[in-house]
Coordinates of C-alpha atoms and ligand atoms in Angstrom, one line a residue:
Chain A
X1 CA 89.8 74.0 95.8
X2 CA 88.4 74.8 99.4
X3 CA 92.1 73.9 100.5
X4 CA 94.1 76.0 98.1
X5 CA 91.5 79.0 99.5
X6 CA 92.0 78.2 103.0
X7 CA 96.0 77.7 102.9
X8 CA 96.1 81.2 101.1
X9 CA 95.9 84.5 103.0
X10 CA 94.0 85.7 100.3
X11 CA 91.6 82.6 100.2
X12 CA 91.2 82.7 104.2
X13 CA 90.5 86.6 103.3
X14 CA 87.6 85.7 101.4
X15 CA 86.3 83.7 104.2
X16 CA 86.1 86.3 106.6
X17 CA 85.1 88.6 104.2
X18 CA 81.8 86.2 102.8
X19 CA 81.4 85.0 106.9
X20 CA 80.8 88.5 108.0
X21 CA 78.7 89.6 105.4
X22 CA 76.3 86.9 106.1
X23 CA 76.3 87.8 109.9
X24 CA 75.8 91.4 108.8
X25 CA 72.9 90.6 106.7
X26 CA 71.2 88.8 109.5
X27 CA 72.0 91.4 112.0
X28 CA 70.0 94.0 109.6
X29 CA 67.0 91.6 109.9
X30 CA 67.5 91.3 113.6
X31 CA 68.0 95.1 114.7
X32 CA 64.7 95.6 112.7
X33 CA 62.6 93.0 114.1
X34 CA 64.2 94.1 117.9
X35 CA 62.1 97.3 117.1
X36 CA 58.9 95.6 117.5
X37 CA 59.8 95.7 121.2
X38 CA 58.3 99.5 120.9
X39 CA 54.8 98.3 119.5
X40 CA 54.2 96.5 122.9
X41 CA 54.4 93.0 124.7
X42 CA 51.8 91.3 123.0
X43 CA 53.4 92.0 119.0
X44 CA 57.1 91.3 120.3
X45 CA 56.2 88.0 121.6
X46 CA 53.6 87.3 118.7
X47 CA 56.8 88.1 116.7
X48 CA 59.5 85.8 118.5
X49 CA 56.6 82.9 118.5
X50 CA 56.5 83.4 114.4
X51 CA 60.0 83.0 113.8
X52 CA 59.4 79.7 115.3
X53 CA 56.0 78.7 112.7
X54 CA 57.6 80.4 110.2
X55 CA 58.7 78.1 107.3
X56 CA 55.3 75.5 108.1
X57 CA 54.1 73.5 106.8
X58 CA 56.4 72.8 104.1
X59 CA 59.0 72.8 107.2
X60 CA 58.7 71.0 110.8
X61 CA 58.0 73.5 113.5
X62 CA 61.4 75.6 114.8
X63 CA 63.6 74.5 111.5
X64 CA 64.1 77.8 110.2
X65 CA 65.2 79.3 113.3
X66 CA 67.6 75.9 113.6
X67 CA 68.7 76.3 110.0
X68 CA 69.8 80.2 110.4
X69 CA 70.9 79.1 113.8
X70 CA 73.5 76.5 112.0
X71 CA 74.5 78.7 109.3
X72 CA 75.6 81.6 111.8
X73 CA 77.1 79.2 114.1
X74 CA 79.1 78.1 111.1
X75 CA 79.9 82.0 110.0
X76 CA 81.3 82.9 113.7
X77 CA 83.4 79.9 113.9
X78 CA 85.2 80.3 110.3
X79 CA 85.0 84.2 110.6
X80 CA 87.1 83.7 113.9
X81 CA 89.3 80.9 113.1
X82 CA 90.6 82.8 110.3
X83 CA 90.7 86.2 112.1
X84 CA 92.6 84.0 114.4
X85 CA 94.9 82.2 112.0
X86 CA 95.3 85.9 109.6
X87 CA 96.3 87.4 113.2
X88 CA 98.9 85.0 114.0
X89 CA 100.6 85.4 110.5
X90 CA 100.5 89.2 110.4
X91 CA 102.4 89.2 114.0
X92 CA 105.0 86.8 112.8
X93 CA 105.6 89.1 109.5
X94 CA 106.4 92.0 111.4
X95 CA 108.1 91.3 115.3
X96 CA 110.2 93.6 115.7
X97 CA 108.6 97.6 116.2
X98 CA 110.2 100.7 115.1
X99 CA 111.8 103.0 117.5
X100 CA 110.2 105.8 116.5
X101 CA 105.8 105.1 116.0
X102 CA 103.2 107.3 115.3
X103 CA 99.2 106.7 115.2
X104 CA 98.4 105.5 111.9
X105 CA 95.2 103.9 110.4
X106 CA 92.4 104.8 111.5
X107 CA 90.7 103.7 114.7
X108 CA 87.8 101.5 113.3
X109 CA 91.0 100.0 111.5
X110 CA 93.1 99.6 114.4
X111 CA 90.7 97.7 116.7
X112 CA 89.5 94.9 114.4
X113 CA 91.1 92.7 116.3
X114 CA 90.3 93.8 119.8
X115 CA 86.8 94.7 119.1
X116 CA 86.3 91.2 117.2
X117 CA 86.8 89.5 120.4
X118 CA 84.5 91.8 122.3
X119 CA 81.9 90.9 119.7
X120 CA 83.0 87.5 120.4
X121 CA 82.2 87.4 123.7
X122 CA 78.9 89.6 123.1
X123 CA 78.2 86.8 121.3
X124 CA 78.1 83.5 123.8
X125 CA 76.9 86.2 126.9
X126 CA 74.0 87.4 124.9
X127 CA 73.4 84.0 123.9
X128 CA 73.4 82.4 127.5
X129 CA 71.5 85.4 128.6
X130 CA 68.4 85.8 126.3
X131 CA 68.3 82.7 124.2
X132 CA 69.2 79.6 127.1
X133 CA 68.4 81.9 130.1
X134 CA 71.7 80.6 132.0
X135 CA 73.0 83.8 132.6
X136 CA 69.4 85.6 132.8
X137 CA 69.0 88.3 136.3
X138 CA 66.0 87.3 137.0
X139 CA 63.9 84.1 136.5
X140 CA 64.1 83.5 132.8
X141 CA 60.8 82.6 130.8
X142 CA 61.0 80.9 127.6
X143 CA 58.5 82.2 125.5
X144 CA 58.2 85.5 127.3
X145 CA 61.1 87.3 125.3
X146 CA 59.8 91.0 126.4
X147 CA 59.5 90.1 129.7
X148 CA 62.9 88.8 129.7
X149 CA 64.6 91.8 127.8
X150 CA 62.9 94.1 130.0
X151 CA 65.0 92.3 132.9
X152 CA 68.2 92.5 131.3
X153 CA 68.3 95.9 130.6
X154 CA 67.0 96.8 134.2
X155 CA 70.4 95.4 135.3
X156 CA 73.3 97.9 135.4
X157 CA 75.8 95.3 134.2
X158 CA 73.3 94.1 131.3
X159 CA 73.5 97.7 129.9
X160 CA 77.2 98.4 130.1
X161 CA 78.0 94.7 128.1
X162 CA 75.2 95.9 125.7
X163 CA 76.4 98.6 124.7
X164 CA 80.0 98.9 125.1
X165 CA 79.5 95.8 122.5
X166 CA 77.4 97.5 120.0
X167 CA 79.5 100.4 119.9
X168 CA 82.6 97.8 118.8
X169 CA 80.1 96.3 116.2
X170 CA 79.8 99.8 115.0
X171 CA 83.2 100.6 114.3
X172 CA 83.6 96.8 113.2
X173 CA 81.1 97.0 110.3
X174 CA 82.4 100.7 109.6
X175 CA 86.0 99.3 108.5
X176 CA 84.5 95.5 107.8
X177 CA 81.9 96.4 105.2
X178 CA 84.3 98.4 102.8
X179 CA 87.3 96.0 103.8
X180 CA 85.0 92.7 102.7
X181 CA 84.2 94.6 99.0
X182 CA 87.7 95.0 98.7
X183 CA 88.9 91.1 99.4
X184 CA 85.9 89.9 97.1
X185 CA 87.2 92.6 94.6
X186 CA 83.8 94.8 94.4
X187 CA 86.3 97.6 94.8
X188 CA 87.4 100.4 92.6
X189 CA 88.1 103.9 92.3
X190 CA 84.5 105.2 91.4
X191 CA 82.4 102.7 94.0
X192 CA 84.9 104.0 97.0
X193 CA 83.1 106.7 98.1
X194 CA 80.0 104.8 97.8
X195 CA 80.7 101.9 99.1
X196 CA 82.4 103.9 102.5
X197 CA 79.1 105.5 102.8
X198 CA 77.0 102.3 102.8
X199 CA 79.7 101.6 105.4
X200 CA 79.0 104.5 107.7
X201 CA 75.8 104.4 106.9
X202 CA 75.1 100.4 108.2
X203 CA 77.3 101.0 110.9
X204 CA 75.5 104.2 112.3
X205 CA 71.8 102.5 111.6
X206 CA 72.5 99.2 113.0
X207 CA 74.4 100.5 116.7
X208 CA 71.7 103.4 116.5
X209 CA 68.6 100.3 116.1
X210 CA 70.1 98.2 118.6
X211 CA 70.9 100.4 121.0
X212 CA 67.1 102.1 121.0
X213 CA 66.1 99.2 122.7
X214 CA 67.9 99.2 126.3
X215 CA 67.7 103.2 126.4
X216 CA 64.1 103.0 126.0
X217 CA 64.0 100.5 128.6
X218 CA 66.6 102.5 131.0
X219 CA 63.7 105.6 130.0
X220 CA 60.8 104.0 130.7
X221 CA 59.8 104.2 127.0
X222 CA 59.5 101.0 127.1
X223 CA 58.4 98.6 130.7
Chain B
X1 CA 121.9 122.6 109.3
X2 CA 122.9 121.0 112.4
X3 CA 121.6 117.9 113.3
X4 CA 121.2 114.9 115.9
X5 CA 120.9 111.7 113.9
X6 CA 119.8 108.3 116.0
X7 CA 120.7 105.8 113.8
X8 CA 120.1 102.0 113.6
X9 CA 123.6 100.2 114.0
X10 CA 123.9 96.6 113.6
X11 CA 127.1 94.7 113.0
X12 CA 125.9 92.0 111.5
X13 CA 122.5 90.0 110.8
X14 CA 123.3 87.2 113.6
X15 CA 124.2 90.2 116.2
X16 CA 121.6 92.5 118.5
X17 CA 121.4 95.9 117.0
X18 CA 120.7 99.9 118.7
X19 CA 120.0 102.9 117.8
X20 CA 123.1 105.2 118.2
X21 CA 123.1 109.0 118.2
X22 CA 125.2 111.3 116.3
X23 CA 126.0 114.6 115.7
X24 CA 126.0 116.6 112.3
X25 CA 127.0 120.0 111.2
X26 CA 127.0 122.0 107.7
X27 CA 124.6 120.4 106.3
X28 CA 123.0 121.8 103.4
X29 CA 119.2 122.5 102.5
X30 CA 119.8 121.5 99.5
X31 CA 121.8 118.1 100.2
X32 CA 119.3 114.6 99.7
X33 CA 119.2 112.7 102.8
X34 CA 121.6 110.3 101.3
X35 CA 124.1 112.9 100.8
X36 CA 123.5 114.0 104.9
X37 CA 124.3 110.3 105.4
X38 CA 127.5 110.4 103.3
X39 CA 128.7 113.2 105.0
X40 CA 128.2 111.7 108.3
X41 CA 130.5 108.1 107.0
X42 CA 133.0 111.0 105.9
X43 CA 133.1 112.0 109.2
X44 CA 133.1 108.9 110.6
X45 CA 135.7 107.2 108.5
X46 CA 137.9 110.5 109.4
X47 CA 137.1 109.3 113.0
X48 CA 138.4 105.7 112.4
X49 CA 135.0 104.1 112.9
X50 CA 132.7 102.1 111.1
X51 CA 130.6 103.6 108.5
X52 CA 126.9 103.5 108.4
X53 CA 126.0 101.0 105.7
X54 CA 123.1 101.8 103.5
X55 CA 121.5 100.5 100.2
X56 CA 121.6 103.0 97.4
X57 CA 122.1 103.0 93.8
X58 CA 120.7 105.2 91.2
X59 CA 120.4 108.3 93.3
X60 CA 117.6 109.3 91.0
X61 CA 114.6 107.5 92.3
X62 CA 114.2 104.7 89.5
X63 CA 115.9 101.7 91.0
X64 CA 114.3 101.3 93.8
X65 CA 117.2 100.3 96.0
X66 CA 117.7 103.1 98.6
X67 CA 115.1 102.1 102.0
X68 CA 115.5 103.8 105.2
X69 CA 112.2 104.7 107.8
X70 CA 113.0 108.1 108.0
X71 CA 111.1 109.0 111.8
X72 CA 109.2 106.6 111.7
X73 CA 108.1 106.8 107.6
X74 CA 109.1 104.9 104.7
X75 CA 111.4 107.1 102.6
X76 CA 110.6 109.7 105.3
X77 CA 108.5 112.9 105.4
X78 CA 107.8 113.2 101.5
X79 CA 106.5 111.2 98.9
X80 CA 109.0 110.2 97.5
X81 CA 112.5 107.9 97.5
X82 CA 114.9 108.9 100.2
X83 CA 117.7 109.3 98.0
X84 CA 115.3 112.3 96.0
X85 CA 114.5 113.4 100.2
X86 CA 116.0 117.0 100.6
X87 CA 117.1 118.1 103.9
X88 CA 115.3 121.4 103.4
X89 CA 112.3 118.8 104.3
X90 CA 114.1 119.6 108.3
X91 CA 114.2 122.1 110.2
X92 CA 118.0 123.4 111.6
X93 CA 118.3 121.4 114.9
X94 CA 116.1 118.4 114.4
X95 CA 116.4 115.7 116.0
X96 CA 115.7 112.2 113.6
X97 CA 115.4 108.7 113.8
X98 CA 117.1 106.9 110.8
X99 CA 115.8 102.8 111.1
X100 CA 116.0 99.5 108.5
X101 CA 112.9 98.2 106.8
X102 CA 111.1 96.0 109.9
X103 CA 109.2 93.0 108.4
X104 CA 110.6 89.2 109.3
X105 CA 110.3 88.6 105.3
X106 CA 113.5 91.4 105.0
X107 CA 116.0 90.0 107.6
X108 CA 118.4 93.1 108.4
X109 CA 122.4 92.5 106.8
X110 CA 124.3 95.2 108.4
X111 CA 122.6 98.7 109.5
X112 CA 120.1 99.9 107.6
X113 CA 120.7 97.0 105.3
X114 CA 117.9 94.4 104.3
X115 CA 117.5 91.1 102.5
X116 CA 114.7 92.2 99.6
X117 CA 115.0 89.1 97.9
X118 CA 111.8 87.6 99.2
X119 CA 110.9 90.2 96.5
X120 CA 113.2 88.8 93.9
X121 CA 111.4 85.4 94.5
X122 CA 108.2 86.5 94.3
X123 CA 108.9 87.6 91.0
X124 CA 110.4 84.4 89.8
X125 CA 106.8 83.1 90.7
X126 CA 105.3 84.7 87.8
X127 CA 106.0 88.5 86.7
X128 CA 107.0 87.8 83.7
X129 CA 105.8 86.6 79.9
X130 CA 106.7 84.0 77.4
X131 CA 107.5 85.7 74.8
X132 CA 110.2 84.5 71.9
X133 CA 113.5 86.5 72.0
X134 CA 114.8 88.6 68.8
X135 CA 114.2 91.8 67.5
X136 CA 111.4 93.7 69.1
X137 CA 107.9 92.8 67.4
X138 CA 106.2 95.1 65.0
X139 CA 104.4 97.7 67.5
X140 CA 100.7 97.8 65.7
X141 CA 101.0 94.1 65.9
X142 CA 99.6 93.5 69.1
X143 CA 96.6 96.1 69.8
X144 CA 96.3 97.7 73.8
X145 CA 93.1 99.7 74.5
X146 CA 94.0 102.5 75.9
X147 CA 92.7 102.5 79.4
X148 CA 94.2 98.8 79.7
X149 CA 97.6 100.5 78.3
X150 CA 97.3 103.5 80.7
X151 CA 96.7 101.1 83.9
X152 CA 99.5 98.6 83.1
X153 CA 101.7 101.6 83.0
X154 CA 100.7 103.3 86.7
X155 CA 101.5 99.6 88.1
X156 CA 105.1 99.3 86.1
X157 CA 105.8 102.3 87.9
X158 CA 106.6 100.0 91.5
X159 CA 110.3 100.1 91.5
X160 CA 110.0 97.2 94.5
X161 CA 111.1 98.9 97.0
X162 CA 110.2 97.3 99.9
X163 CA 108.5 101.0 101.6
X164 CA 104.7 99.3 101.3
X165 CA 106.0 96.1 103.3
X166 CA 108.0 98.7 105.5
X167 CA 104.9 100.4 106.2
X168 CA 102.4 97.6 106.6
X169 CA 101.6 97.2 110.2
X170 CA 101.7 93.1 109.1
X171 CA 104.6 93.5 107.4
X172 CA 102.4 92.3 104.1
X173 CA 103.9 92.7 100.7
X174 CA 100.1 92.9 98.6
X175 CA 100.9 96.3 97.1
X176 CA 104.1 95.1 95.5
X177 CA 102.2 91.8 94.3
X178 CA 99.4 93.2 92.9
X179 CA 101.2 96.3 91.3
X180 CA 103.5 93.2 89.2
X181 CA 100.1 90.5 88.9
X182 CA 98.2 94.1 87.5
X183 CA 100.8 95.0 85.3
X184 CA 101.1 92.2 83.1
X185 CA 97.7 91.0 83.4
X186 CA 96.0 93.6 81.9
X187 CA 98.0 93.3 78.6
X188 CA 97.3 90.6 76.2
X189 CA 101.4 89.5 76.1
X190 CA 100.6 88.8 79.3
X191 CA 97.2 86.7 79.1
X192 CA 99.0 83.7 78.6
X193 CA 99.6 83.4 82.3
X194 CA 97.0 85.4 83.7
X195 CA 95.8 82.4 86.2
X196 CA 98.9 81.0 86.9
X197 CA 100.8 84.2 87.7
X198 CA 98.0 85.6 90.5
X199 CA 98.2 82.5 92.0
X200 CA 101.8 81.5 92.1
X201 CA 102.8 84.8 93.1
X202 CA 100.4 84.8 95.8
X203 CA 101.7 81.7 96.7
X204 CA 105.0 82.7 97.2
X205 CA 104.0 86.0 99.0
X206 CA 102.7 83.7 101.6
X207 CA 105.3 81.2 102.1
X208 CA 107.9 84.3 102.3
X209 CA 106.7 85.0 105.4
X210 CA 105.3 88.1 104.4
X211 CA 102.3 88.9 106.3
X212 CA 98.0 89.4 105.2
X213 CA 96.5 92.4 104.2
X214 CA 94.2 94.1 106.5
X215 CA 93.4 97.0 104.3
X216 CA 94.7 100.0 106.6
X217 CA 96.0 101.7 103.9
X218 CA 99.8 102.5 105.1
X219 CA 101.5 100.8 101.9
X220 CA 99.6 103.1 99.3
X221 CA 100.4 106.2 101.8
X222 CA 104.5 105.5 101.8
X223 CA 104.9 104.4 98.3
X224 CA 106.9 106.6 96.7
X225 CA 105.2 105.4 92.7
X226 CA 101.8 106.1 94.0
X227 CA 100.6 102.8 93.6
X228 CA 97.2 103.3 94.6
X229 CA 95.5 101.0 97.1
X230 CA 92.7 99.6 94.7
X231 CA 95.4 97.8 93.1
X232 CA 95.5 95.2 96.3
X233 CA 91.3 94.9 94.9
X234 CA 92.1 94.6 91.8
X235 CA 94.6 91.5 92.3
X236 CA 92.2 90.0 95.1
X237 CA 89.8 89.7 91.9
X238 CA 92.1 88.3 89.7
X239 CA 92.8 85.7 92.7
X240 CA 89.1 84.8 93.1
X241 CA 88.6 84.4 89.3
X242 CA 91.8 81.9 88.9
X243 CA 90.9 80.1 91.8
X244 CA 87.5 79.4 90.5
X245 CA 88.8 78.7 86.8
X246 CA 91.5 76.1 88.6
X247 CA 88.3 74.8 90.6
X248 CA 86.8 73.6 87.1
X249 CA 89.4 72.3 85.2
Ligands
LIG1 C1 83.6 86.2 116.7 C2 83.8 87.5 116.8 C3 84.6 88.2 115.7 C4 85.9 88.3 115.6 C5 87.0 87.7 116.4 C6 86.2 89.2 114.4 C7 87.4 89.6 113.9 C8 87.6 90.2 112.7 C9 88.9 90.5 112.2 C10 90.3 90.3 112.9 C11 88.7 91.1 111.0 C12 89.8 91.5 110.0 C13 90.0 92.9 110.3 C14 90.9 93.6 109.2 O1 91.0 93.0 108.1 O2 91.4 94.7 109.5 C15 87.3 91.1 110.7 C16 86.7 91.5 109.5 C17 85.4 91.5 109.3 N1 84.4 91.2 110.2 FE1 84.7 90.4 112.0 N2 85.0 89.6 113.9 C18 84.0 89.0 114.7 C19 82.6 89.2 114.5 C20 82.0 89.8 113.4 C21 80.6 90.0 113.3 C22 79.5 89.7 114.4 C23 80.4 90.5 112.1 C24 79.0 90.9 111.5 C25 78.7 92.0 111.2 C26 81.7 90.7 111.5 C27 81.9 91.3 110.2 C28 83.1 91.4 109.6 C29 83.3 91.8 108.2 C30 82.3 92.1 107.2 C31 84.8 91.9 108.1 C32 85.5 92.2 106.8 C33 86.1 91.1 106.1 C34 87.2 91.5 105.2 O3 88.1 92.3 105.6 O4 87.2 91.1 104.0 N3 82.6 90.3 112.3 N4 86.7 90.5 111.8
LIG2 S1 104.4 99.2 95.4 FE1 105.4 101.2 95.8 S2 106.3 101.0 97.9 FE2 105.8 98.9 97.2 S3 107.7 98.2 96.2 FE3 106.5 99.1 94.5 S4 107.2 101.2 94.5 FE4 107.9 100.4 96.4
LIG3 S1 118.8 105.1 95.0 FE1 117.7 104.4 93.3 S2 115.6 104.9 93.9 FE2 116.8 105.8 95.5

């Protein structure tokens, strides 16, 4: 069965569509606990160091963070394998352009692909940068994660990636929400204005919650 | 009406094809855009040159067999076929772009001329019953609830053709599929195959060439039926359920 889903474009659909509600669902959880940044040094870290406990004793210390680690790992590869593969088969189906074009869909629409691979890329910087430290500005300190947040978004360069990525996540969830309840077939004509509401609505909170954090450090709200 | 027609002209499907301009005069308001187009082969047979070719038949917007992206839309301006198109939809002096249905699945023929049996095939795959043959069966016989009657109706509207795969920037054909896979699997003659049909003509979509959907909306925007774009949900539904159903057995 999981090949006749993944050799159909409605199959691969589906796996884009469950893949990026998962990652969705984990972003809510992380734009809120992000927010903790605001309640000072001491509760942010106290926070990070609990995700690591968290779980114990019934798990080893750090498996829950390794466990959600491995299932978005998993998400981001399948979500982009089939955005890949989907991508490939819609440019195939239509090669040659009309003569005469005019803007169509609208722009969240139009730059799922594009701002996909920004989030992409987000994804492994951000990564390297707050979670390894390879990329950090300034001497990275494991453990310290408000220390180390404080330095990235002191850095011209840390703020421009930041945000120009959270803006494409906005627009991403705006069309990607309502898109993924149509593919799993949650759609229908009474739930559509709903549904594109709880799109806007994600979309607006979540950019809105994770971009707080490197305006209140470029303020001085937060330091 | 006078008007400047640019006008896709391809000898044949092996051969590279161009837009050509044209002139044309006394054209009525009241003329379909077909009839515009017969007046300018008039003109042009007078001429001693090649006609424009293009697909029509009924003239009356039921067959589905008249195509034509009308600058830059699928059937053109209104929402409807381009043979029921009126050139009072112009303005005296326009200039317009007449092209062929673009998607790799509808290889051009000649002009404005495509292949739409991709279409034909995808139909093969499963819109249809099994049913025994005879004289028509008593009409109480089999009960339809209404709503289920009412929706299988708004889907046999699609006259297949071709303006949603026209209009897809991937060049998908999911409006047409799902208007056919929601048609007859709403209506108990059609339960029989309700499984098999979603998937097969799925299938087939797929190995067409046709591209995926990305939910942008263009198909249920050109087509001229008004199949609406929840249909493409509705048949994503009946995908996942037959896929799970197969997954058991
Ligand atoms: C690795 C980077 C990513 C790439 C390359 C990517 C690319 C894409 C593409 C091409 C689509 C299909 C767009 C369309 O159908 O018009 C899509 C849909 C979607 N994406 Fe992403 N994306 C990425 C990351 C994310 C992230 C981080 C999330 C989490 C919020 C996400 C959530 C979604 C959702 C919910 C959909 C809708 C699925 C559907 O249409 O059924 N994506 N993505
Ligand atoms: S769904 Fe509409 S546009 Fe597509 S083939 Fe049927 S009638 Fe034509
Ligand atoms: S010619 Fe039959 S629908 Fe236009």
């Amino acid at each position: 069965m999981a090949r006749a889903v993944w050799d159909s474009s409605v199959g691969k659909k589906t796996v884009m569509a469950v893949s990026g509600l998962i990652m969705l669902a984990y972003l809510v959880v992380h734009m809120l606990g992000n927010l903790k940044i605001f309640f000072g040094s001491a509760e942010f870290n106290g926070y990070a160091h609990w995700l690591r406990t968290l779980g114990e004793p019934f798990l080893h210390h750090e498996w829950a963070l390794w466990i959600v680690r491995v299932v978005l790992v998993a998400a981001v590869v399948a979500h982009a394998t089939a955005a890949y593969q989907l991508s490939r088969r819609d440019i195939r189906a239509r090669p040659t352009k009309y003569v005469h074009t005019r803007r169509r869909a609208s722009y969240a629409t139009r730059t799922m692909r594009w701002g996909g691979v920004i989030l992409g890329l987000f994804i492994v910087w951000h990564i390297l940068d707050l979670t390894t430290g390879t990329v950090h500005p300034n001497g990275f300190q494991s453990g310290h994660p408000y220390q180390n947040v404080i330095d990235t978004f002191s850095t011209w360069y840390g703020n421009v990636i930041y945000l120009v990525a959270m803006l494409a996540l906005g627009l991403h969830i705006r069309h990607g929400f309502w898109s993924a309840a149509q593919t799993l077939g949650a759609g229908s004509r009474t739930r559509d204005r709903a549904l594109k509401a709880i799109a806007n609505a994600l979309a607006l909170v979540l950019t809105l919650g994770f971009v707080s954090v490197p305006v209140a450090v470029m303020t001085g709200v937060v330091s | 009406m006078k008007l400047t027609l640019r006008v896709w002209r391809q000898r044949a499907a092996d051969t590279e094809g161009a837009m050509s301009t044209y002139e044309v005069d006394d054209i009525s308001p009241d003329m379909s855009f077909l009839e515009m187009l017969d007046t300018l082969n008039e003109d042009l047979i007078l001429r001693g040159e090649d006609p424009v070719a293009f697909d029509h038949d009924c003239r009356e917007g039921i067959c589905g067999a008249c195509s034509l992206v009308i600058n830059g839309d699928a059937h053109g301006p209104e929402r409807t076929t381009t043979c029921q198109l009126h050139m009072r939809s112009f303005a005296d002096g326009d200039t317009i772009d007449v092209e062929p249905w673009r998607a790799s699945a509808f290889p051009v023929i000649k002009d404005l001329v495509v292949d739409r049996s991709a279409f034909d095939r995808i139909i093969q795959a499963g819109g249809y019953i099994t049913a025994p043959t005879g004289s028509a069966p008593e009409a109480h016989a089999t009960a339809v609830p209404k709503p289920d009657a009412d929706l299988a109706f708004e889907h046999a509207e699609c006259i297949g053709c071709g303006a949603c795969v026209a209009a897809c920037p991937n060049g998908a054909a999911m409006l047409f599929t799902s208007a056919k896979v929601n048609h007859l699997n709403v209506l108990p003659q059609g339960a029989p195959e309700r499984e098999t049909r979603v998937l097969d003509m799925v299938a087939r979509m797929d190995e067409e060439g046709f591209g995926g959907c990305t939910l942008a909306g263009e198909c249920a925007t050109a087509c001229p039926k008004g199949i609406p774009l929840v249909s493409i949900t509705h048949m994503n539904k009946e995908w996942l359920r037959a896929t799970r159903k197969a997954g058991k057995r």
